[in-house]
Amino acid sequence: MSLFPKIEKITRDATISHFFLMFGYKLFSLYFPLFLVARGMSLPEVGYTYLLIYLPIAFFAPLVGFFNHKINPAILAGLGIAGYALYSLGMILIQNPALFYFWQVILGISAALFFVSSRAILMGSTLENPSRSFAWFYTAPFYAEAIAPAIGAFFI
């Protein structure tokens, strides 16, 4: 008897990718509003920052769903992961306030690319137990959300 239940390779890969992307995002996201206020932003500006993250997700998710039928979803998910990396590098290396908002939009587009395409990959795969596979995939961010802020606080 194994310690972990049987999990298909595609499910494992999608879940681990989802966990690590969310872990990286959640590592400091709990403290992100405090960071923005400390940089001199007002509360409405903090809200606009979040609007610039979540609005592209809402706009681009249907487009990514459409493109998943035209382009291999694995390519689009890879572009989403690359977008997360670009966002991280941009936030670290480029300190221009105008580009700060650009990076928030890039994060939203990257999230739409990754999440919609990852779900399309799982839906297009022949899975032994689809409900278990989706349960693994959808619980990954909750585990990241539970662990990451404590580790982020340690780093901060």
XYZ file of N, CA and C in Angstrom:
468
model
N 0.841 -1.175 0.000
C 0.000 0.000 0.000
C 0.890 1.244 0.000
N 0.556 2.161 -0.864
C 1.340 3.374 -1.029
C 0.861 4.466 -0.072
N 1.783 5.363 0.235
C 1.440 6.490 1.101
C 0.505 7.462 0.378
N 0.733 7.624 -0.930
C -0.099 8.514 -1.743
C -0.980 7.703 -2.676
N -2.179 8.201 -2.980
C -3.028 7.480 -3.922
C -2.431 7.532 -5.330
N -2.891 6.608 -6.168
C -2.419 6.566 -7.551
C -2.874 7.844 -8.263
N -1.946 8.439 -8.986
C -2.246 9.668 -9.704
C -1.603 9.577 -11.080
N -2.372 9.919 -12.109
C -1.840 9.846 -13.473
C -0.754 10.896 -13.673
N 0.145 10.638 -14.606
C 1.280 11.531 -14.845
C 0.823 12.928 -15.248
N -0.141 13.024 -16.133
C -0.602 14.346 -16.593
C -1.221 15.120 -15.436
N -1.948 14.429 -14.575
C -2.546 15.074 -13.413
C -1.469 15.531 -12.450
N -0.493 14.679 -12.215
C 0.602 15.031 -11.320
C 1.353 16.256 -11.837
N 1.676 16.248 -13.125
C 2.425 17.365 -13.704
C 1.631 18.671 -13.640
N 0.352 18.612 -13.989
C -0.487 19.818 -13.953
C -0.648 20.324 -12.519
N -0.817 19.408 -11.577
C -1.003 19.790 -10.176
C 0.267 20.389 -9.592
N 1.400 19.788 -9.890
C 2.669 20.319 -9.370
C 2.951 21.693 -9.976
N 2.711 21.851 -11.271
C 2.894 23.161 -11.904
C 1.978 24.196 -11.278
N 0.726 23.810 -11.070
C -0.251 24.711 -10.471
C 0.183 25.097 -9.056
N 0.635 24.106 -8.291
C 1.082 24.380 -6.921
C 2.242 25.366 -6.921
N 3.269 25.114 -7.724
C 4.447 25.979 -7.683
C 4.170 27.382 -8.215
N 3.310 27.510 -9.221
C 2.947 28.860 -9.678
C 2.208 29.615 -8.582
N 1.266 28.956 -7.955
C 0.510 29.607 -6.888
C 1.372 29.831 -5.662
N 2.299 28.912 -5.389
C 3.202 29.088 -4.257
C 4.055 30.337 -4.468
N 4.605 30.488 -5.669
C 5.407 31.672 -5.968
C 4.596 32.949 -5.872
N 3.362 32.898 -6.366
C 2.500 34.081 -6.319
C 2.072 34.389 -4.885
N 1.707 33.365 -4.146
C 1.194 33.556 -2.784
C 2.293 33.815 -1.763
N 3.542 33.571 -2.141
C 4.657 33.758 -1.225
C 4.652 35.166 -0.635
N 4.370 36.149 -1.471
C 4.373 37.531 -1.008
C 3.028 38.230 -1.219
N 2.059 37.564 -1.823
C 0.804 38.245 -2.151
C 0.014 38.677 -0.915
N 0.156 37.967 0.190
C -0.522 38.373 1.413
C -0.006 39.738 1.872
N 1.260 40.010 1.594
C 1.895 41.246 2.023
C 1.938 42.298 0.916
N 1.448 41.960 -0.280
C 1.511 42.858 -1.422
C 0.772 44.174 -1.182
N -0.456 44.174 -0.642
C -1.122 45.457 -0.381
C -0.354 46.328 0.609
N 0.233 45.709 1.621
C 1.031 46.480 2.584
C 2.268 47.072 1.912
N 2.870 46.323 1.007
C 4.013 46.805 0.249
C 3.621 48.008 -0.606
N 2.469 47.927 -1.249
C 2.012 49.031 -2.097
C 1.719 50.281 -1.277
N 1.101 50.115 -0.129
C 0.820 51.259 0.740
C 2.132 51.853 1.258
N 3.090 50.997 1.590
C 4.383 51.485 2.062
C 5.133 52.257 0.972
N 4.846 51.930 -0.295
C 5.468 52.654 -1.412
C 4.738 53.956 -1.723
N 3.714 54.266 -0.958
C 3.035 55.541 -1.109
C 1.743 55.488 -1.903
N 1.255 54.325 -2.226
C -0.004 54.222 -2.964
C -1.177 54.386 -2.016
N -2.212 55.026 -2.526
C -3.444 55.154 -1.745
C -4.232 53.850 -1.864
N -5.244 53.705 -1.036
C -6.061 52.488 -1.096
C -6.759 52.323 -2.446
N -7.286 53.398 -3.073
C -7.850 53.216 -4.412
C -6.805 52.755 -5.446
N -5.568 53.236 -5.316
C -4.515 52.793 -6.232
C -4.192 51.308 -6.029
N -4.248 50.845 -4.795
C -4.063 49.422 -4.526
C -5.185 48.630 -5.188
N -6.414 49.144 -5.088
C -7.541 48.493 -5.743
C -7.392 48.467 -7.256
N -6.906 49.551 -7.840
C -6.668 49.588 -9.293
C -5.622 48.560 -9.697
N -4.642 48.372 -8.836
C -3.609 47.377 -9.123
C -4.233 45.990 -9.229
N -5.104 45.654 -8.299
C -5.780 44.356 -8.351
C -6.736 44.281 -9.537
N -7.363 45.402 -9.877
C -8.223 45.433 -11.065
C -7.405 45.106 -12.307
N -6.186 45.628 -12.375
C -5.331 45.372 -13.533
C -4.799 43.942 -13.571
N -4.907 43.217 -12.484
C -4.550 41.796 -12.485
C -5.758 40.959 -12.916
N -6.919 41.215 -12.309
C -8.069 40.334 -12.503
C -8.902 40.661 -13.737
N -8.888 41.892 -14.196
C -9.627 42.239 -15.407
C -9.071 41.517 -16.640
N -7.747 41.459 -16.830
C -7.237 40.677 -17.971
C -7.566 39.187 -17.869
N -7.646 38.665 -16.658
C -8.049 37.261 -16.517
C -9.451 37.085 -17.082
N -10.358 37.989 -16.710
C -11.745 37.893 -17.180
C -11.852 38.084 -18.690
N -11.077 39.006 -19.237
C -11.141 39.255 -20.679
C -10.439 38.180 -21.504
N -9.315 37.692 -21.030
C -8.519 36.772 -21.831
C -8.903 35.311 -21.651
N -9.578 34.939 -20.581
C -9.951 33.538 -20.381
C -10.805 32.998 -21.539
N -11.839 33.708 -22.001
C -12.589 33.180 -23.152
C -11.745 33.118 -24.429
N -10.862 34.089 -24.620
C -9.985 34.061 -25.789
C -9.031 32.873 -25.743
N -8.486 32.616 -24.570
C -7.590 31.472 -24.425
C -8.366 30.178 -24.661
N -9.605 30.107 -24.177
C -10.440 28.939 -24.446
C -10.647 28.728 -25.933
N -10.843 29.809 -26.669
C -10.978 29.717 -28.122
C -9.672 29.247 -28.755
N -8.562 29.838 -28.337
C -7.267 29.488 -28.926
C -6.820 28.074 -28.556
N -7.353 27.528 -27.468
C -7.027 26.144 -27.118
C -7.512 25.165 -28.174
N -8.521 25.568 -28.961
C -9.006 24.715 -30.047
C -8.153 24.871 -31.296
N -7.391 25.933 -31.384
C -6.568 26.216 -32.564
C -5.091 25.889 -32.333
N -4.625 26.082 -31.101
C -3.214 25.908 -30.740
C -3.160 24.872 -29.624
N -2.093 24.101 -29.598
C -1.904 23.099 -28.558
C -1.957 23.767 -27.180
N -2.852 23.304 -26.284
C -2.963 23.915 -24.958
C -1.661 23.869 -24.152
N -0.823 22.876 -24.407
C 0.451 22.801 -23.686
C 1.333 24.000 -24.039
N 1.283 24.452 -25.267
C 2.052 25.635 -25.675
C 1.523 26.867 -24.959
N 0.199 26.995 -24.898
C -0.391 28.161 -24.229
C -0.122 28.130 -22.723
N -0.172 26.941 -22.113
C 0.153 26.837 -20.683
C 1.619 27.204 -20.455
N 2.486 26.772 -21.359
C 3.901 27.143 -21.265
C 4.111 28.638 -21.396
N 3.339 29.278 -22.288
C 3.409 30.733 -22.407
C 2.941 31.410 -21.119
N 1.940 30.824 -20.473
C 1.479 31.355 -19.190
C 2.561 31.271 -18.129
N 3.262 30.140 -18.071
C 4.353 29.986 -17.108
C 5.466 30.980 -17.419
N 5.784 31.140 -18.704
C 6.808 32.118 -19.106
C 6.369 33.536 -18.736
N 5.075 33.819 -18.833
C 4.557 35.124 -18.440
C 4.728 35.387 -16.954
N 4.521 34.345 -16.122
C 4.769 34.488 -14.684
C 6.236 34.826 -14.438
N 7.134 34.159 -15.160
C 8.569 34.427 -15.001
C 8.894 35.851 -15.445
N 8.318 36.270 -16.565
C 8.538 37.628 -17.065
C 8.026 38.661 -16.066
N 6.859 38.406 -15.498
C 6.298 39.289 -14.469
C 7.254 39.407 -13.285
N 7.745 38.271 -12.809
C 8.645 38.289 -11.654
C 9.911 39.072 -11.950
N 10.511 38.808 -13.097
C 11.720 39.545 -13.468
C 11.434 41.032 -13.640
N 10.314 41.351 -14.261
C 9.955 42.750 -14.455
C 9.745 43.487 -13.156
N 9.112 42.831 -12.200
C 8.880 43.469 -10.900
C 10.189 43.666 -10.133
N 11.142 42.771 -10.334
C 12.419 42.876 -9.625
C 13.356 43.873 -10.299
N 13.461 43.786 -11.626
C 14.498 44.536 -12.337
C 14.092 45.936 -12.783
N 12.831 46.115 -13.117
C 12.405 47.395 -13.685
C 11.589 48.138 -12.637
N 12.076 49.269 -12.201
C 11.455 50.022 -11.123
C 10.623 51.203 -11.618
N 10.408 51.315 -12.899
C 9.631 52.413 -13.466
C 8.171 52.292 -13.014
N 7.609 53.333 -12.384
C 6.217 53.244 -11.902
C 5.198 52.995 -13.015
N 5.436 53.519 -14.196
C 4.488 53.298 -15.295
C 4.489 51.829 -15.719
N 5.643 51.206 -15.715
C 5.726 49.796 -16.088
C 5.163 48.877 -15.010
N 5.059 49.372 -13.789
C 4.485 48.583 -12.706
C 3.089 48.100 -13.084
N 2.284 48.981 -13.635
C 0.918 48.603 -14.037
C 0.931 47.649 -15.221
N 1.882 47.824 -16.118
C 2.031 46.908 -17.251
C 2.282 45.483 -16.749
N 3.134 45.338 -15.737
C 3.435 44.003 -15.215
C 2.209 43.355 -14.577
N 1.323 44.156 -14.007
C 0.098 43.595 -13.425
C -0.790 43.004 -14.521
N -0.858 43.709 -15.655
C -1.639 43.200 -16.796
C -1.008 41.918 -17.335
N 0.320 41.882 -17.413
C 1.023 40.674 -17.866
C 0.707 39.501 -16.940
N 0.656 39.756 -15.641
C 0.316 38.701 -14.686
C -1.086 38.159 -14.948
N -2.045 39.032 -15.189
C -3.409 38.592 -15.464
C -3.517 37.764 -16.737
N -2.848 38.202 -17.792
C -2.869 37.454 -19.051
C -2.200 36.093 -18.861
N -1.096 36.067 -18.137
C -0.380 34.812 -17.883
C -1.241 33.843 -17.085
N -1.955 34.363 -16.105
C -2.838 33.508 -15.310
C -3.925 32.896 -16.178
N -4.524 33.696 -17.053
C -5.551 33.174 -17.947
C -4.972 32.092 -18.855
N -3.797 32.346 -19.409
C -3.161 31.351 -20.283
C -2.918 30.040 -19.541
N -2.362 30.130 -18.347
C -2.028 28.904 -17.631
C -3.269 28.143 -17.173
N -4.191 28.824 -16.490
C -5.325 28.120 -15.898
C -6.260 27.518 -16.937
N -6.616 28.291 -17.932
C -7.550 27.785 -18.944
C -6.904 26.650 -19.734
N -5.643 26.820 -20.093
C -4.965 25.786 -20.877
C -4.712 24.525 -20.061
N -4.397 24.665 -18.790
C -4.191 23.483 -17.944
C -5.481 22.679 -17.814
N -6.579 23.369 -17.650
C -7.867 22.662 -17.593
C -8.166 21.978 -18.924
N -7.840 22.633 -20.026
C -8.053 22.025 -21.346
C -7.187 20.784 -21.521
N -5.973 20.829 -21.003
C -5.090 19.656 -21.075
C -5.707 18.505 -20.300
N -6.192 18.782 -19.095
C -6.814 17.721 -18.299
C -8.087 17.197 -18.957
N -8.894 18.098 -19.508
C -10.132 17.660 -20.158
C -9.854 16.844 -21.411
N -8.768 17.155 -22.106
C -8.430 16.437 -23.332
C -7.704 15.132 -23.102
N -7.305 14.860 -21.873
C -6.575 13.637 -21.556
C -7.549 12.523 -21.209
N -7.119 11.306 -21.487
C -7.898 10.142 -21.081
C -7.501 9.831 -19.646
N -8.386 10.146 -18.740
C -8.095 9.992 -17.319
C -8.879 8.820 -16.757
N -8.245 8.084 -15.872
C -8.904 6.955 -15.228
C -10.043 7.429 -14.328
N -9.774 8.502 -13.586
C -10.771 9.054 -12.676
C -10.726 10.586 -12.803
N -11.505 11.157 -13.726
C -11.425 12.608 -13.959
C -11.738 13.449 -12.736
N -12.695 13.034 -11.918
C -13.039 13.853 -10.760
C -11.875 13.918 -9.766
N -11.159 12.819 -9.591
C -9.998 12.832 -8.707
C -8.891 13.706 -9.297
N -8.697 13.636 -10.617
C -7.668 14.451 -11.259
C -7.960 15.932 -11.088
N -9.200 16.327 -11.316
C -9.552 17.734 -11.153
C -9.504 18.156 -9.688
N -9.818 17.240 -8.792
C -9.712 17.557 -7.360
C -8.262 17.844 -6.988
N -7.326 17.042 -7.477
C -5.909 17.308 -7.229
C -5.529 18.674 -7.788
N -5.932 18.933 -9.020
C -5.558 20.188 -9.682
C -6.119 21.396 -8.936
N -7.387 21.331 -8.544
C -8.032 22.483 -7.914
C -7.646 22.682 -6.451
N -7.128 21.659 -5.782
C -6.710 21.848 -4.391
C -5.275 22.351 -4.278
N -4.504 22.276 -5.345
C -3.098 22.724 -5.301
C -2.954 24.169 -4.812
N -3.773 25.127 -5.301
C -3.589 26.491 -4.801
C -3.964 26.656 -3.333
N -4.846 25.814 -2.828
C -5.200 25.914 -1.416
C -4.035 25.479 -0.532
N -3.319 24.445 -0.960
C -2.124 24.043 -0.219
C -1.066 25.140 -0.285
N -0.890 25.724 -1.448
C 0.075 26.819 -1.604
C -0.331 28.013 -0.752
N -1.619 28.303 -0.719
C -2.118 29.438 0.056
C -1.922 29.230 1.555
N -1.930 27.980 1.998
C -1.734 27.693 3.414
C -0.267 27.759 3.816
N 0.616 27.359 2.924
C 2.036 27.257 3.263
C 2.803 28.541 2.948
N 2.520 29.148 1.817
C 3.346 30.242 1.299
C 3.419 31.486 2.190
N 2.330 31.989 2.764
C 2.471 33.220 3.571
C 3.413 33.056 4.758
N 3.426 31.894 5.368
C 4.345 31.692 6.492
C 5.792 31.735 6.012
N 6.066 31.126 4.895
C 7.430 31.156 4.353
C 7.760 32.567 3.861
N 6.796 33.243 3.248
C 7.002 34.625 2.824
C 7.311 35.543 4.000
N 6.627 35.336 5.114
C 6.897 36.142 6.318
C 8.310 35.891 6.830
N 8.750 34.658 6.721
C 10.114 34.323 7.127
C 11.127 35.078 6.269
N 10.906 35.133 4.958
C 11.811 35.853 4.056
C 11.768 37.357 4.305
N 10.566 37.881 4.534
C 10.420 39.323 4.732
C 11.042 39.721 6.056
